[in-house]
Tab-separated table of N, CA and C in Angstrom:
chain	number	residue	atom	x	y	z
A	1	MET	N	-24.566	-17.473	0.472
A	1	MET	CA	-23.703	-16.572	1.207
A	1	MET	C	-22.845	-17.377	2.175
A	2	SER	N	-21.671	-16.834	2.474
A	2	SER	CA	-20.775	-17.515	3.395
A	2	SER	C	-20.521	-16.632	4.611
A	3	VAL	N	-19.953	-17.240	5.633
A	3	VAL	CA	-19.656	-16.544	6.877
A	3	VAL	C	-18.144	-16.525	7.065
A	4	VAL	N	-17.606	-15.372	7.449
A	4	VAL	CA	-16.175	-15.221	7.709
A	4	VAL	C	-16.023	-14.633	9.106
A	5	THR	N	-15.143	-15.218	9.895
A	5	THR	CA	-14.848	-14.695	11.221
A	5	THR	C	-13.457	-14.075	11.191
A	6	VAL	N	-13.344	-12.853	11.675
A	6	VAL	CA	-12.056	-12.169	11.709
A	6	VAL	C	-11.635	-12.050	13.170
A	7	ARG	N	-10.524	-12.679	13.494
A	7	ARG	CA	-10.007	-12.621	14.861
A	7	ARG	C	-8.837	-11.642	14.934
A	8	ASN	N	-8.567	-11.176	16.146
A	8	ASN	CA	-7.413	-10.315	16.434
A	8	ASN	C	-7.444	-9.011	15.639
A	9	LEU	N	-8.619	-8.472	15.427
A	9	LEU	CA	-8.750	-7.183	14.756
A	9	LEU	C	-8.433	-6.077	15.754
A	10	ASP	N	-7.597	-5.163	15.364
A	10	ASP	CA	-7.213	-4.071	16.238
A	10	ASP	C	-8.459	-3.275	16.635
A	11	MET	N	-8.536	-2.898	17.906
A	11	MET	CA	-9.709	-2.179	18.404
A	11	MET	C	-9.917	-0.841	17.698
A	12	SER	N	-8.824	-0.190	17.300
A	12	SER	CA	-8.979	1.092	16.607
A	12	SER	C	-9.633	0.899	15.237
A	13	VAL	N	-9.345	-0.233	14.577
A	13	VAL	CA	-9.976	-0.533	13.291
A	13	VAL	C	-11.457	-0.803	13.492
A	14	LYS	N	-11.767	-1.589	14.514
A	14	LYS	CA	-13.172	-1.890	14.800
A	14	LYS	C	-13.938	-0.604	15.117
A	15	ARG	N	-13.338	0.265	15.921
A	15	ARG	CA	-13.974	1.525	16.284
A	15	ARG	C	-14.220	2.379	15.041
A	16	ALA	N	-13.213	2.443	14.157
A	16	ALA	CA	-13.353	3.240	12.932
A	16	ALA	C	-14.451	2.687	12.036
A	17	LEU	N	-14.528	1.356	11.937
A	17	LEU	CA	-15.594	0.739	11.140
A	17	LEU	C	-16.968	1.058	11.726
A	18	ARG	N	-17.062	0.997	13.044
A	18	ARG	CA	-18.333	1.298	13.703
A	18	ARG	C	-18.740	2.748	13.450
A	19	GLU	N	-17.766	3.667	13.529
A	19	GLU	CA	-18.061	5.081	13.295
A	19	GLU	C	-18.458	5.340	11.845
A	20	ARG	N	-17.755	4.696	10.909
A	20	ARG	CA	-18.104	4.860	9.492
A	20	ARG	C	-19.500	4.338	9.220
A	21	ALA	N	-19.818	3.181	9.808
A	21	ALA	CA	-21.144	2.593	9.618
A	21	ALA	C	-22.217	3.516	10.178
A	22	ALA	N	-21.989	4.040	11.378
A	22	ALA	CA	-22.965	4.940	11.989
A	22	ALA	C	-23.144	6.196	11.142
A	23	GLY	N	-22.056	6.692	10.594
A	23	GLY	CA	-22.136	7.875	9.742
A	23	GLY	C	-22.946	7.647	8.480
A	24	ARG	N	-22.930	6.412	7.998
A	24	ARG	CA	-23.700	6.071	6.794
A	24	ARG	C	-25.088	5.544	7.125
A	25	GLY	N	-25.340	5.296	8.417
A	25	GLY	CA	-26.655	4.781	8.823
A	25	GLY	C	-26.844	3.310	8.500
A	26	VAL	N	-25.755	2.552	8.497
A	26	VAL	CA	-25.839	1.109	8.244
A	26	VAL	C	-25.190	0.367	9.404
A	27	SER	N	-25.398	-0.942	9.443
A	27	SER	CA	-24.781	-1.743	10.489
A	27	SER	C	-23.287	-1.873	10.219
A	28	MET	N	-22.543	-2.209	11.257
A	28	MET	CA	-21.109	-2.414	11.091
A	28	MET	C	-20.862	-3.594	10.148
A	29	GLU	N	-21.702	-4.600	10.244
A	29	GLU	CA	-21.576	-5.757	9.359
A	29	GLU	C	-21.748	-5.346	7.895
A	30	GLN	N	-22.716	-4.480	7.624
A	30	GLN	CA	-22.921	-4.007	6.250
A	30	GLN	C	-21.749	-3.154	5.791
A	31	GLU	N	-21.214	-2.335	6.683
A	31	GLU	CA	-20.053	-1.510	6.337
A	31	GLU	C	-18.872	-2.395	5.946
A	32	ILE	N	-18.646	-3.461	6.701
A	32	ILE	CA	-17.543	-4.384	6.400
A	32	ILE	C	-17.774	-5.055	5.049
A	33	ARG	N	-19.005	-5.483	4.781
A	33	ARG	CA	-19.312	-6.090	3.471
A	33	ARG	C	-19.026	-5.108	2.344
A	34	ASP	N	-19.462	-3.857	2.533
A	34	ASP	CA	-19.267	-2.845	1.490
A	34	ASP	C	-17.783	-2.555	1.265
A	35	VAL	N	-17.007	-2.453	2.349
A	35	VAL	CA	-15.575	-2.171	2.233
A	35	VAL	C	-14.874	-3.308	1.496
A	36	LEU	N	-15.160	-4.545	1.893
A	36	LEU	CA	-14.526	-5.693	1.234
A	36	LEU	C	-14.923	-5.799	-0.230
A	37	THR	N	-16.194	-5.615	-0.513
A	37	THR	CA	-16.670	-5.706	-1.897
A	37	THR	C	-16.019	-4.636	-2.763
A	38	ARG	N	-15.983	-3.402	-2.257
A	38	ARG	CA	-15.381	-2.298	-3.008
A	38	ARG	C	-13.892	-2.552	-3.257
A	39	ASP	N	-13.188	-3.035	-2.238
A	39	ASP	CA	-11.753	-3.280	-2.378
A	39	ASP	C	-11.478	-4.402	-3.377
A	40	VAL	N	-12.208	-5.483	-3.284
A	40	VAL	CA	-11.976	-6.618	-4.190
A	40	VAL	C	-12.346	-6.252	-5.623
A	41	ASN	N	-13.432	-5.538	-5.808
A	41	ASN	CA	-13.855	-5.167	-7.163
A	41	ASN	C	-12.929	-4.142	-7.807
A	42	ASN	N	-12.264	-3.318	-7.010
A	42	ASN	CA	-11.366	-2.302	-7.555
A	42	ASN	C	-9.921	-2.759	-7.605
A	43	ASP	N	-9.622	-3.950	-7.124
A	43	ASP	CA	-8.247	-4.432	-7.030
A	43	ASP	C	-7.565	-4.485	-8.395
A	44	HIS	N	-8.259	-4.940	-9.416
A	44	HIS	CA	-7.637	-5.075	-10.735
A	44	HIS	C	-7.309	-3.720	-11.356
A	45	ARG	N	-7.999	-2.660	-10.953
A	45	ARG	CA	-7.732	-1.330	-11.510
A	45	ARG	C	-6.518	-0.679	-10.860
A	46	GLN	N	-6.184	-1.095	-9.646
A	46	GLN	CA	-5.088	-0.460	-8.931
A	46	GLN	C	-3.734	-1.043	-9.297
A	47	ARG	N	-3.709	-2.217	-9.893
A	47	ARG	CA	-2.443	-2.862	-10.231
A	47	ARG	C	-2.347	-3.074	-11.736
A	48	PRO	N	-1.824	-2.090	-12.443
A	48	PRO	CA	-1.684	-2.288	-13.888
A	48	PRO	C	-0.634	-3.365	-14.168
A	49	LYS	N	-0.893	-4.144	-15.179
A	49	LYS	CA	0.055	-5.194	-15.542
A	49	LYS	C	1.217	-4.595	-16.323
A	50	ALA	N	2.385	-5.129	-16.063
A	50	ALA	CA	3.580	-4.662	-16.765
A	50	ALA	C	3.581	-5.224	-18.182
A	51	SER	N	4.022	-4.406	-19.108
A	51	SER	CA	4.128	-4.872	-20.485
A	51	SER	C	5.411	-5.686	-20.647
A	52	LEU	N	5.515	-6.418	-21.706
A	52	LEU	CA	6.713	-7.211	-21.979
A	52	LEU	C	7.939	-6.303	-22.093
A	53	ASP	N	7.771	-5.130	-22.723
A	53	ASP	CA	8.893	-4.183	-22.851
A	53	ASP	C	9.387	-3.723	-21.483
A	54	GLU	N	8.469	-3.446	-20.572
A	54	GLU	CA	8.861	-3.013	-19.232
A	54	GLU	C	9.608	-4.118	-18.491
A	55	ILE	N	9.150	-5.326	-18.635
A	55	ILE	CA	9.819	-6.460	-17.987
A	55	ILE	C	11.206	-6.665	-18.583
A	56	MET	N	11.317	-6.590	-19.886
A	56	MET	CA	12.609	-6.787	-20.544
A	56	MET	C	13.592	-5.667	-20.178
A	57	ARG	N	13.089	-4.447	-19.987
A	57	ARG	CA	13.943	-3.336	-19.616
A	57	ARG	C	14.622	-3.576	-18.264
A	58	LEU	N	13.968	-4.296	-17.386
A	58	LEU	CA	14.540	-4.596	-16.075
A	58	LEU	C	15.752	-5.512	-16.166
A	59	SER	N	15.813	-6.304	-17.223
A	59	SER	CA	16.908	-7.262	-17.347
A	59	SER	C	18.106	-6.710	-18.115
A	60	ARG	N	17.968	-5.500	-18.647
A	60	ARG	CA	19.068	-4.919	-19.418
A	60	ARG	C	20.117	-4.291	-18.511
A	61	LYS	N	21.335	-4.307	-18.984
A	61	LYS	CA	22.435	-3.681	-18.263
A	61	LYS	C	22.272	-2.166	-18.351
A	62	PRO	N	22.482	-1.426	-17.250
A	62	PRO	CA	22.343	0.032	-17.300
A	62	PRO	C	23.400	0.665	-18.200
A	63	ASP	N	23.091	1.852	-18.712
A	63	ASP	CA	24.008	2.566	-19.599
A	63	ASP	C	25.301	2.952	-18.888
A	64	GLN	N	25.193	3.313	-17.605
A	64	GLN	CA	26.358	3.718	-16.822
A	64	GLN	C	26.447	2.829	-15.589
A	65	PRO	N	27.655	2.603	-15.092
A	65	PRO	CA	27.764	1.813	-13.869
A	65	PRO	C	27.147	2.577	-12.695
A	66	LEU	N	26.573	1.844	-11.781
A	66	LEU	CA	25.931	2.441	-10.618
A	66	LEU	C	26.986	2.807	-9.578
A	67	ASP	N	26.940	4.034	-9.110
A	67	ASP	CA	27.844	4.496	-8.063
A	67	ASP	C	27.189	4.165	-6.723
A	68	LEU	N	27.583	3.030	-6.124
A	68	LEU	CA	26.956	2.580	-4.890
A	68	LEU	C	27.182	3.539	-3.730
A	69	LYS	N	28.340	4.155	-3.658
A	69	LYS	CA	28.636	5.112	-2.587
A	69	LYS	C	27.687	6.299	-2.666
A	70	GLN	N	27.504	6.835	-3.861
A	70	GLN	CA	26.606	7.971	-4.032
A	70	GLN	C	25.167	7.576	-3.697
A	71	ALA	N	24.746	6.410	-4.156
A	71	ALA	CA	23.388	5.950	-3.879
A	71	ALA	C	23.174	5.793	-2.379
A	72	GLN	N	24.152	5.200	-1.690
A	72	GLN	CA	24.039	5.012	-0.247
A	72	GLN	C	23.981	6.367	0.468
A	73	ASP	N	24.822	7.300	0.059
A	73	ASP	CA	24.816	8.627	0.666
A	73	ASP	C	23.466	9.318	0.474
A	74	GLU	N	22.877	9.175	-0.705
A	74	GLU	CA	21.580	9.789	-0.974
A	74	GLU	C	20.489	9.172	-0.112
A	75	VAL	N	20.523	7.856	0.050
A	75	VAL	CA	19.515	7.188	0.875
A	75	VAL	C	19.634	7.643	2.324
A	76	TRP	N	20.858	7.620	2.865
A	76	TRP	CA	21.044	8.039	4.256
A	76	TRP	C	20.700	9.515	4.431
A	77	GLY	N	21.035	10.334	3.459
A	77	GLY	CA	20.682	11.745	3.532
A	77	GLY	C	19.185	11.951	3.564
A	78	TYR	N	18.469	11.185	2.756
A	78	TYR	CA	17.013	11.277	2.733
A	78	TYR	C	16.421	10.810	4.060
A	79	LEU	N	16.928	9.703	4.582
A	79	LEU	CA	16.380	9.140	5.814
A	79	LEU	C	16.585	10.057	7.014
A	80	TYR	N	17.703	10.761	7.036
A	80	TYR	CA	18.037	11.558	8.200
A	80	TYR	C	17.912	13.064	7.981
A	81	GLU	N	17.265	13.481	6.903
A	81	GLU	CA	17.177	14.918	6.647
A	81	GLU	C	16.360	15.633	7.712
A	82	GLY	N	15.447	14.950	8.381
A	82	GLY	CA	14.645	15.573	9.435
A	82	GLY	C	15.439	15.774	10.715
A	83	ASP	N	16.584	15.075	10.873
A	83	ASP	CA	17.387	15.175	12.078
A	83	ASP	C	18.370	16.335	12.051
A	84	ARG	N	18.548	16.922	10.876
A	84	ARG	CA	19.538	18.002	10.748
A	84	ARG	C	18.989	19.297	11.341
A	85	PRO	N	19.862	20.065	12.030
A	85	PRO	CA	19.403	21.376	12.545
A	85	PRO	C	19.146	22.331	11.379
A	86	ARG	N	18.182	23.174	11.557
A	86	ARG	CA	17.820	24.114	10.477
A	86	ARG	C	18.188	25.514	10.820
């Protein structure tokens, strides 16, 4: 087994880990081991690999030219839709 020291951990994260550990009836150290183990073991399932066809599709020229003005307007509209009076 190895030892890892984590510095500069946000206090809210530490508090949440302590609460989760207490809720499960384990030490905070065990909770951290379980969280890291679960995350590392599940990492390969969360990131599907792209197929060659998907990669090649990214390099193809689009069927229609991109309207940059329209795209920019849509982005700004999305970003500021909460600021509009209703």
